[in-house]
């Protein structure tokens, strides 16, 4: 008769390891035996995968995850979700964050969420919030307009010491960074092409994708672009299998990068391709991926190969904008190559601009942006690492400016483009730079943070939306219907003797706003 199995309490790190092994095809039965737990426990871990990964992604401490055995919930879970979303976004943007600022923001979210009871954002609450999410450093300096050169020098010095300590070669050091791309945006002042796609301005989400570049410090290993689109399988893909695309394609509503997609890319694409490249060079299968502090980048705890030899390291928030390699002209060169390529294709096909725009599909754009990335030379990438790794050797002697697509080059192409009035140099430059500051992550307003917290939604919960967003019509509510709802709500509040005055005032203000919008709509018709 077999003895009773000893009770095993897994750490968060153990659970992450089990999730990774399940994704690699390991059976629950085998994992249960390996960890001394029941198969039911393994299935529960798989069921709560997104919650566990989201928790680990927000943690600043690898060692703490190796000790912690539970994800302690907050008494105010909605408030916790809102605060974590807000904090991660502030950290990514380099905005100053301190204890008093967090306390004030927590108080705002508490009442904005309509939570009951009294709330005191004390030092004790802040300490528990940091402990729940393994946040080591709360104070974050803001980015100075001209940068913090002292911080840059400190980081570069410590990173070079790290590289030497880990015995890493430039071939083993990578950087990845994402950006938004308005793939169907054409130069301004076109003839016969108006509205979406004709000029920088308002665009539907269908015309925006997120593109992530990744390459090593030599520029000799450029991974396929990672692209996030809004639809799981856009109409233009037709029978095309996404695995055969020239890019690694993922989907998420809004075409934003998120924690889940980034983690999948790291585990399934980055790690295998890096291993293959290093083997081909006869180097140890060990590498570091240098990243900026985007809210969609999981923490180092999650971005680590099973053997721990391929891992991520983060740039300080006040340093990343100044020295992140791919931001030093590499992504800009890719976008210029893309836009010049579109114009060249139009010339070769002999189309006027209006018909070219109508025929341009997302599939066309993916092939064109993949070609644009391929055209970026290794020397352009290696030179972008000069400030971090000044000893890196150049393999080519070309000058960066000779490779960059210039305004004059684009102007020459436009002179031969039918349906386009001669644009000014200013318009060309604006077109080439139209999405230069477009982030690869969704910047949420306070209202959106509150809505997401109330719904219990995180980036992980929206992993690879099944709906084809190109085919789902948007529900439209007119002003009259909205006005009727506010009237009904006001009538209800007036009948409740225990309702406080501010509640009624908020609805009355909303009613006035809707009435004004209705008047403006009627007057414009």
GROMACS .gro file of N, CA and C in nm, residues 48 55 80 91 118 139 165 192 405 411 439-440 496:
model
   39
   48UNK      N    1  -0.501   2.874  -1.450
   48UNK     CA    2  -0.469   3.008  -1.399
   48UNK      C    3  -0.341   3.065  -1.460
   55UNK      N    4   0.104   3.818  -1.280
   55UNK     CA    5   0.159   3.850  -1.148
   55UNK      C    6   0.312   3.854  -1.154
   80UNK      N    7  -0.624   4.775  -0.686
   80UNK     CA    8  -0.491   4.718  -0.710
   80UNK      C    9  -0.461   4.709  -0.859
   91UNK      N   10   0.611   5.418  -1.526
   91UNK     CA   11   0.750   5.370  -1.531
   91UNK      C   12   0.799   5.363  -1.676
  118UNK      N   13  -1.423   5.376   0.374
  118UNK     CA   14  -1.319   5.477   0.385
  118UNK      C   15  -1.185   5.416   0.345
  139UNK      N   16   1.052   5.505  -0.626
  139UNK     CA   17   1.094   5.636  -0.676
  139UNK      C   18   1.155   5.623  -0.814
  165UNK      N   19   3.181   4.035  -1.719
  165UNK     CA   20   3.159   3.934  -1.614
  165UNK      C   21   3.090   3.809  -1.670
  192UNK      N   22  -0.723   6.354  -5.536
  192UNK     CA   23  -0.822   6.247  -5.548
  192UNK      C   24  -0.816   6.146  -5.437
  405UNK      N   25   1.731   5.684  -4.641
  405UNK     CA   26   1.649   5.739  -4.748
  405UNK      C   27   1.628   5.887  -4.719
  411UNK      N   28   1.138   6.284  -5.282
  411UNK     CA   29   1.085   6.388  -5.372
  411UNK      C   30   1.099   6.347  -5.518
  439UNK      N   31   0.415   5.478  -2.997
  439UNK     CA   32   0.463   5.366  -2.917
  439UNK      C   33   0.402   5.235  -2.963
  440UNK      N   34   0.464   5.126  -2.922
  440UNK     CA   35   0.411   4.994  -2.958
  440UNK      C   36   0.311   4.944  -2.857
  496UNK      N   37  -3.428   5.844  -0.498
  496UNK     CA   38  -3.353   5.780  -0.389
  496UNK      C   39  -3.313   5.885  -0.286
   0.00000   0.00000   0.00000
